[in-house]
mmCIF file of C-alpha atoms and ligand atoms in Angstrom:
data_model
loop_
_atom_site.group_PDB
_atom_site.id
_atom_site.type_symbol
_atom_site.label_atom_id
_atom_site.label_comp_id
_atom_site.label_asym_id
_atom_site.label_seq_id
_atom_site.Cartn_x
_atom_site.Cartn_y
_atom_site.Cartn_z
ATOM 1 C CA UNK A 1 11.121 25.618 -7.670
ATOM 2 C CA UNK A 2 12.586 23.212 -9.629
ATOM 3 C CA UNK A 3 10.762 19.842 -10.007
ATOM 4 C CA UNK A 4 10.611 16.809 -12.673
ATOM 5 C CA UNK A 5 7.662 14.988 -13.074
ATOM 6 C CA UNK A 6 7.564 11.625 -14.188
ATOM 7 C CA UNK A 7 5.315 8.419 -14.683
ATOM 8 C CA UNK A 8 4.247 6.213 -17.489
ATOM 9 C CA UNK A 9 2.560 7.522 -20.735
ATOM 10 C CA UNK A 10 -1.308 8.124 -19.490
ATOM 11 C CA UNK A 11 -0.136 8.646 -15.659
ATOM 12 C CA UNK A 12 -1.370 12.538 -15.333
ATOM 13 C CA UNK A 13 1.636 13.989 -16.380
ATOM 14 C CA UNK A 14 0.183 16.675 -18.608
ATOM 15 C CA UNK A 15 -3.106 17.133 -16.387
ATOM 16 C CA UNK A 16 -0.831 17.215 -12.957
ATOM 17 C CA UNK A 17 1.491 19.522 -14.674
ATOM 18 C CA UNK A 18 -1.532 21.996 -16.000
ATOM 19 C CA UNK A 19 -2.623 22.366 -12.320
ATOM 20 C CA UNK A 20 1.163 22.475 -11.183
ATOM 21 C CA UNK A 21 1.156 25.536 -13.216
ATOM 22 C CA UNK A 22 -2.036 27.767 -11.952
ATOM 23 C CA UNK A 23 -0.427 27.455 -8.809
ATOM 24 C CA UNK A 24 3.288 28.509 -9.022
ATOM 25 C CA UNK A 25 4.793 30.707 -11.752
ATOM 26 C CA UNK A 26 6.944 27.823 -13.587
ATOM 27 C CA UNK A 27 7.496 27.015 -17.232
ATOM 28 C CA UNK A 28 6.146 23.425 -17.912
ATOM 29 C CA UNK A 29 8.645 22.047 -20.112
ATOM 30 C CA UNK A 30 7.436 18.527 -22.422
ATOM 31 C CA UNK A 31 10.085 17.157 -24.083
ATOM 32 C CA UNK A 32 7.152 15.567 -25.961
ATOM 33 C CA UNK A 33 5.186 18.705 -26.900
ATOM 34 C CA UNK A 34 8.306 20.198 -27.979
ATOM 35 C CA UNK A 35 9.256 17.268 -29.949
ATOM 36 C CA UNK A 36 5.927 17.101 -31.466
ATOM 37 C CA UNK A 37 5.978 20.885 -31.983
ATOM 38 C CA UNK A 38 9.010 20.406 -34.293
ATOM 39 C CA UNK A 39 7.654 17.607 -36.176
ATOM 40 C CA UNK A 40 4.453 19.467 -37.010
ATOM 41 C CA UNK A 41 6.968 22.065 -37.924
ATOM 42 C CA UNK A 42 9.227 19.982 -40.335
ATOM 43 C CA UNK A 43 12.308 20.989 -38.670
ATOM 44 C CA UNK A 44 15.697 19.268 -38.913
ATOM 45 C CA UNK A 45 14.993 17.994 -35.280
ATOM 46 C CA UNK A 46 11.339 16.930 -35.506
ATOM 47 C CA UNK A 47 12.293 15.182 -38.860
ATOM 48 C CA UNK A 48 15.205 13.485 -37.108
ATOM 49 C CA UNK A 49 12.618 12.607 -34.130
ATOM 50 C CA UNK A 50 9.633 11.442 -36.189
ATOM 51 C CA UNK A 51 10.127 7.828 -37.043
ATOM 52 C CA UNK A 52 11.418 7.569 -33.063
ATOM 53 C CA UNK A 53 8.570 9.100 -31.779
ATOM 54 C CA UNK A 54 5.633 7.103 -33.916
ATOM 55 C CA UNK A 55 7.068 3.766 -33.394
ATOM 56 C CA UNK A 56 6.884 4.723 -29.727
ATOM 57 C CA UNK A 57 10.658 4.637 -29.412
ATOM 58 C CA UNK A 58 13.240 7.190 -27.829
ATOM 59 C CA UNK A 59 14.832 9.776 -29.474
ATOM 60 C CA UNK A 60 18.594 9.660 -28.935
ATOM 61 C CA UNK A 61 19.665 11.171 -25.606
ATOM 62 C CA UNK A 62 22.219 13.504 -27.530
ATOM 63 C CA UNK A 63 19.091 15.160 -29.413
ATOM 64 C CA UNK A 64 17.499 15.445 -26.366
ATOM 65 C CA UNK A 65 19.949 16.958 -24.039
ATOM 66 C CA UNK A 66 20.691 19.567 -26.278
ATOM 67 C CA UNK A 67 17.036 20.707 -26.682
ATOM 68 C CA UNK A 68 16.688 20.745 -22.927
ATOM 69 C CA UNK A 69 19.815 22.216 -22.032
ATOM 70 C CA UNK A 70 18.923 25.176 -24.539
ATOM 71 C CA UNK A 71 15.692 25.311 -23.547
ATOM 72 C CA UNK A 72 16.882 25.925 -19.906
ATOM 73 C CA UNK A 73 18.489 29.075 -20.944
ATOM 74 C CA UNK A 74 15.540 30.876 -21.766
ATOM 75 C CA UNK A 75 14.587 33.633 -19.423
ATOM 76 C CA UNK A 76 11.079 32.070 -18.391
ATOM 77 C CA UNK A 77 13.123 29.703 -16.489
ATOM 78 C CA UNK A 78 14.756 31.859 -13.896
ATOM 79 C CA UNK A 79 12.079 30.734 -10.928
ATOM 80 C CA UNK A 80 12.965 27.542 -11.779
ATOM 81 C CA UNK A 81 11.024 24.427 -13.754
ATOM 82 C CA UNK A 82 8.464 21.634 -13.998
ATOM 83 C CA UNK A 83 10.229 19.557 -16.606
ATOM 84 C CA UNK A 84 7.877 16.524 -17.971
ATOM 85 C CA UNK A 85 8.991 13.342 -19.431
ATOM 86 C CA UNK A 86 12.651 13.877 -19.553
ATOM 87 C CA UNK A 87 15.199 12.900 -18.548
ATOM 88 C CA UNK A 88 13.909 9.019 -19.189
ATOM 89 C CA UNK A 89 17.310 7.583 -19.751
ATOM 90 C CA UNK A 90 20.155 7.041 -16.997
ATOM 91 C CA UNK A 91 22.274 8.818 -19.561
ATOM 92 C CA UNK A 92 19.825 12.156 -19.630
ATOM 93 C CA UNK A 93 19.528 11.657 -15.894
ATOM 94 C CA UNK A 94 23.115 11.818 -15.081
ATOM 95 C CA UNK A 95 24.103 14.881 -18.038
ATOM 96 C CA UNK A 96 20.468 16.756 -16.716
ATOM 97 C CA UNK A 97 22.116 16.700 -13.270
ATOM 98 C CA UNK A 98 25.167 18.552 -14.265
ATOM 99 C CA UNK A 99 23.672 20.889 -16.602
ATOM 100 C CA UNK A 100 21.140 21.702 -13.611
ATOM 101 C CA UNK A 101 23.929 22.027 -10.715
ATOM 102 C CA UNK A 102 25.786 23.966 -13.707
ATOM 103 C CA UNK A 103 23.307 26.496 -13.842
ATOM 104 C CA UNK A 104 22.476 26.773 -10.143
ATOM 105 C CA UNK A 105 19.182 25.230 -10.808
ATOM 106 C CA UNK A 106 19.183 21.703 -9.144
ATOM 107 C CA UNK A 107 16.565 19.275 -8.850
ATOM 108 C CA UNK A 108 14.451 19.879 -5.810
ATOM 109 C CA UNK A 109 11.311 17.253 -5.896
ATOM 110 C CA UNK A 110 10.778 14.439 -8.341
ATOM 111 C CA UNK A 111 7.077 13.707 -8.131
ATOM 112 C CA UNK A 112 6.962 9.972 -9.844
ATOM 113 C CA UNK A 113 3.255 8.837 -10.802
ATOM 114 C CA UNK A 114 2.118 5.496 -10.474
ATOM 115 C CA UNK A 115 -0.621 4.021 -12.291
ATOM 116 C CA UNK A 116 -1.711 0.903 -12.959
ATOM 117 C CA UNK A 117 -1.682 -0.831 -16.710
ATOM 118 C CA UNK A 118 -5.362 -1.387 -16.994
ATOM 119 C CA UNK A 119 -6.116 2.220 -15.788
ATOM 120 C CA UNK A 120 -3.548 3.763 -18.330
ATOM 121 C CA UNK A 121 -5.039 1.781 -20.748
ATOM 122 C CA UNK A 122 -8.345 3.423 -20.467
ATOM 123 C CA UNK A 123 -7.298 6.757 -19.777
ATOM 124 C CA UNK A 124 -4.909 6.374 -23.032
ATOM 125 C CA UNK A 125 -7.081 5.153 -25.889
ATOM 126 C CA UNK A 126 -9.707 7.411 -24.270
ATOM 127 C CA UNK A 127 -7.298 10.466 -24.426
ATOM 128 C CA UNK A 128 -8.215 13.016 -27.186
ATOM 129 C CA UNK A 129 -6.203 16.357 -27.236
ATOM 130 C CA UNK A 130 -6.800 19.748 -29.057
ATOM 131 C CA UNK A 131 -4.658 20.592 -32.113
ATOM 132 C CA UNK A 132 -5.124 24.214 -31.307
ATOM 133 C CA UNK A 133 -4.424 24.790 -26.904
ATOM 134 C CA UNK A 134 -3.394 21.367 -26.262
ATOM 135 C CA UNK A 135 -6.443 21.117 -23.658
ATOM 136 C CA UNK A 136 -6.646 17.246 -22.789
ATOM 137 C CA UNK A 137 -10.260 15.154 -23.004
ATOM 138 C CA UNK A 138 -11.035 12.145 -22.276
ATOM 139 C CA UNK A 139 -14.169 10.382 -24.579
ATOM 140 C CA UNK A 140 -15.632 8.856 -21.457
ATOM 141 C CA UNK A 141 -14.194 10.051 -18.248
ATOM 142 C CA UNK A 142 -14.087 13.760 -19.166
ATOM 143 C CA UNK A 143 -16.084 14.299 -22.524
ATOM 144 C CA UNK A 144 -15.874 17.592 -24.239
ATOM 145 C CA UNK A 145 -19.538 19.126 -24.313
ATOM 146 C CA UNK A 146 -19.493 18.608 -28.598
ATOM 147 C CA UNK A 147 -17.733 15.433 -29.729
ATOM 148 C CA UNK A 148 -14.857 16.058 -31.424
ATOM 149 C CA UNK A 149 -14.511 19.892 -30.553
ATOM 150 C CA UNK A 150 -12.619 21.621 -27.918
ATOM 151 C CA UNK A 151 -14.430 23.422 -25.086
ATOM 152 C CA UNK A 152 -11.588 25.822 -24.383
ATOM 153 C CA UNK A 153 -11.427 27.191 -27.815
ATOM 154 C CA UNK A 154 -13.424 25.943 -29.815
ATOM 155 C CA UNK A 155 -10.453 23.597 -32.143
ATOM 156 C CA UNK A 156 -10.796 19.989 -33.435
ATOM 157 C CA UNK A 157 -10.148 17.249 -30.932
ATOM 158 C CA UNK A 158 -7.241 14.695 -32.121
ATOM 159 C CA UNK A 159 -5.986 11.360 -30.825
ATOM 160 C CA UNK A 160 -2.210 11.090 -30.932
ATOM 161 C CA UNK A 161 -0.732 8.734 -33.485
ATOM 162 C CA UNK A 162 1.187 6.485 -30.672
ATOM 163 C CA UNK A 163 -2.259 6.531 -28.505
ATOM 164 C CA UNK A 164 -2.915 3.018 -28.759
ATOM 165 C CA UNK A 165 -2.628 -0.241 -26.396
ATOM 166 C CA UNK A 166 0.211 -1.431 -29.502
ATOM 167 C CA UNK A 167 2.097 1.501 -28.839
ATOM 168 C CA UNK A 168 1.440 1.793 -24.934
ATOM 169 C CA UNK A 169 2.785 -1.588 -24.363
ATOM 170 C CA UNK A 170 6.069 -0.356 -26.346
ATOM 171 C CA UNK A 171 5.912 3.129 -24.222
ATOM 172 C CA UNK A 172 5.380 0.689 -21.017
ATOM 173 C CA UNK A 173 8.559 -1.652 -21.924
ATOM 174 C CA UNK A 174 10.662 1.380 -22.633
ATOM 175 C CA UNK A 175 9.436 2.919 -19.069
ATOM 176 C CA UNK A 176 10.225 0.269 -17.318
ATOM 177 C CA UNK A 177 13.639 -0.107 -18.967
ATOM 178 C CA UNK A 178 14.754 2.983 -19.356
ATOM 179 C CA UNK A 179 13.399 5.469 -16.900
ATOM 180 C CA UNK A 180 13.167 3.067 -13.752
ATOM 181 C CA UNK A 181 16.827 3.594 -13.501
ATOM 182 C CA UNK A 182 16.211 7.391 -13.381
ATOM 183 C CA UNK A 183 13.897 7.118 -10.547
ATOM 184 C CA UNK A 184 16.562 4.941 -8.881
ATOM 185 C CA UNK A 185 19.206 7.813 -9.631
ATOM 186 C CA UNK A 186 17.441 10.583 -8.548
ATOM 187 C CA UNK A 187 15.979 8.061 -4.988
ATOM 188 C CA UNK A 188 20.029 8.316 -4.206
ATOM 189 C CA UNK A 189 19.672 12.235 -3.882
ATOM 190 C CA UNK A 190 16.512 11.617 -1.434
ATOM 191 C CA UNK A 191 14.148 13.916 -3.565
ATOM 192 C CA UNK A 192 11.601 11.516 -4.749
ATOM 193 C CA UNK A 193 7.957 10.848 -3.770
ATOM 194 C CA UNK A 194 5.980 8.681 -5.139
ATOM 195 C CA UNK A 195 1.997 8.967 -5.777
ATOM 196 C CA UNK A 196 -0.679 6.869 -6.625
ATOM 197 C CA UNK A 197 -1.957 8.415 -9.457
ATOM 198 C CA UNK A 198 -4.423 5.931 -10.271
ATOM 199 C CA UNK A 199 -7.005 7.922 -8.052
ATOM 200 C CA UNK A 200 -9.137 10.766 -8.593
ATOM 201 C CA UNK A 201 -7.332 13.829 -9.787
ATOM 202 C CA UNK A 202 -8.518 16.030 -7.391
ATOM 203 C CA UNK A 203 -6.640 13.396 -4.888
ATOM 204 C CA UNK A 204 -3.476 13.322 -6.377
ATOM 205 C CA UNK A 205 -3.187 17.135 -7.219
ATOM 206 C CA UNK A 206 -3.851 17.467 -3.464
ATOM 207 C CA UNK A 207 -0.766 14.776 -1.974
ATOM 208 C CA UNK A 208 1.277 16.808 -5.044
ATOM 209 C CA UNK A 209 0.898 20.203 -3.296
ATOM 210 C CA UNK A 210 1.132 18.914 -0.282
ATOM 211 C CA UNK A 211 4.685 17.763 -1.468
ATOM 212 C CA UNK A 212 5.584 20.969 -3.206
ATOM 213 C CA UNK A 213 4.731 22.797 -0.185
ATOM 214 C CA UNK A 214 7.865 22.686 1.314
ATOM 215 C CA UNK A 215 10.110 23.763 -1.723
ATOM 216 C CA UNK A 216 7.883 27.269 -1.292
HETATM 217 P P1 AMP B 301 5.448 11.965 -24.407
HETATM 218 O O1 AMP B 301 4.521 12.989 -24.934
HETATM 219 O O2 AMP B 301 6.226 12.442 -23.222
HETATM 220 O O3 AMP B 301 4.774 10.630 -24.166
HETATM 221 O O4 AMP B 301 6.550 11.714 -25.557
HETATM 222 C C1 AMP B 301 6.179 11.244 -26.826
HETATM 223 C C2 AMP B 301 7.369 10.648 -27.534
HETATM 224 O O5 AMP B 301 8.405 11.653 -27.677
HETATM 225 C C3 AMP B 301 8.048 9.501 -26.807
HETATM 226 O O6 AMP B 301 7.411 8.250 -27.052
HETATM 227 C C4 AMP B 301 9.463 9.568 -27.392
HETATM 228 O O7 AMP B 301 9.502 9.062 -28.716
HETATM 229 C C5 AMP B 301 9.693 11.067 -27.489
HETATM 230 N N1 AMP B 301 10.294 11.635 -26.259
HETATM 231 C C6 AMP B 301 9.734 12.533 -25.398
HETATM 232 N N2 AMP B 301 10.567 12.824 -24.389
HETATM 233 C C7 AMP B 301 11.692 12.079 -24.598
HETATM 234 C C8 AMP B 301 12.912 11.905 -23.889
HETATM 235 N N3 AMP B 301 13.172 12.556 -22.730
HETATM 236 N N4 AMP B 301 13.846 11.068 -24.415
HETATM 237 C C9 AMP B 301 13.632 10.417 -25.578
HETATM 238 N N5 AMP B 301 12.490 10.505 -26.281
HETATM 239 C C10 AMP B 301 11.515 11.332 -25.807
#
C-alpha cells in the first residue's frame, strides 16, 4: 500500500498516520521527524536543515529527495509506504513520482487533510510531544494524566520550537504556496481524497479507512 498523506501543519498528520499504522504493516515515513532526528543528531544534513526548519521555511528539495529516495530503499519498505509531509514542492512531487514508478512502488491514495486556521491554531500551540516515543498531547484537548510527562513512557513533554501562531502563519503561507500545487499534481493521476479533518478523530480515521479499503 503505498499512500502520502498530506495537510497543513496541525491537520492530524502524525495522529492519522499513528492509527494508519496499527492497522496495516507500513513504515510511516516524516520527512520532519527525520529531519529533526538529524538535527538533534548534529549531522551534516540536520545542520544544513536547521536554520530552514526553525524559521519555518523549506529545506531545499535536492536535500530532501535524496533523503527520501534513500530512505525508500530500506527493506521495511517492501509492502509499500505512508510517507508524511513530503513531497510539498511541485519539484519533489514530480522527482517522487519517478523515483516511485522507478522502483515499482507508485502512489496509490493521497489522503489530503483539511482543517480550518482557527482549529489548527488551537490544536498547534496546544500540541506538546514526547522527547523520548514521540507520543503527541494536546494541553487541553488530550492532556497527559501528569503535566509535562508522557503517559506512554514516562519522558518529558516538549513543545516544538516552530509551534507557534508566528511560525504557523509562515508554515500556512508556504502550504498554500508550495504544496497546493502538489495536490493539484497528484488530482491529475485521480488518486486524491480529500477529508475534513477538522472533526473528531475517531471520524476522520473512520472516512480514512474507509478510503484505504480498497488499496487492500
Ligand atoms: P513537519 O514536521 O512536517 O511540520 O516539518 C517540520 C519542518 O521540516 C518544516 O517546516 C520544514 O522546514 C522541514 N520539512 C519537512 N518536510 C519537508 C519537505 N518535504 N520539504 C522541505 N522541508 C521539509
Amino acid at each position: 500500500m503505498n499512500i502520502l498523506i498530506m495537510g497543513p501543519a496541525g491537520a492530524g498528520k502524525g495522529t492519522m498516520s499513528d492509527l494508519i499504522l496499527k492497522e496495516y504493516e507500513i513504515p510511516h515515513i516524516s520527512t520532519g521527524d527525520m529531519l529533526r532526528e538529524n538535527v538533534k543528531q548534529g549531522t551534516d544534513l540536520g545542520n544544513e536543515a536547521k536554520s530552514y526548519m526553525e524559521a519555518g521555511k523549506l529545506v531545499p528539495d535536492d536535500v530532501i529527495n535524496a533523503m527520501v529516495e534513500e530512505r525508500l530503499q530500506q527493506p521495511d519498505c517492501q509492502k509499500g509506504y505512508l510517507l508524511d509531509g513530503f513531497p510539498r514542492t511541485l519539484v519533489q512531487a514530480e522527482a517522487f513520482n519517478k523515483i516511485a514508478e522507478k522502483i515499482g512502488k507508485p502512489v496509490e491514495s493521497v489522503i489530503a487533510l483539511e482543517v480550518d486556521f482557527e482549529v489548527l491554531k488551537d490544536r498547534i500551540t496546544g500540541r506538546r510531544i514526547c522527547s523520548d516515543c514521540g507520543a503527541i498531547f494536546h494541553i487541553r484537548n488530550h492532556a497527559p494524566k501528569v503535566e509535562g510527562v508522557c503517559d506512554e513512557c514516562g519522558g518529558t513533554l516538549t513543545q516544538r520550537k516552530d509551534d507557534t501562531v508566528e511560525q504557523l502563519t509562515v508554515r500556512m503561507e508556504e502550504y498554500e504556496n508550495n504544496t497546493k500545487p502538489v495536490i493539484d499534481f497528484f488530482e491529475k493521476l485521480g488518486v486524491v481524497k480529500h477529508i475534513n479533518a477538522s472533526r473528531d478523530k475517531k471520524e476522520v480515521f473512520a472516512e480514512i479507512k474507509e478510503t484505504l479499503s480498497a488499496f487492500e
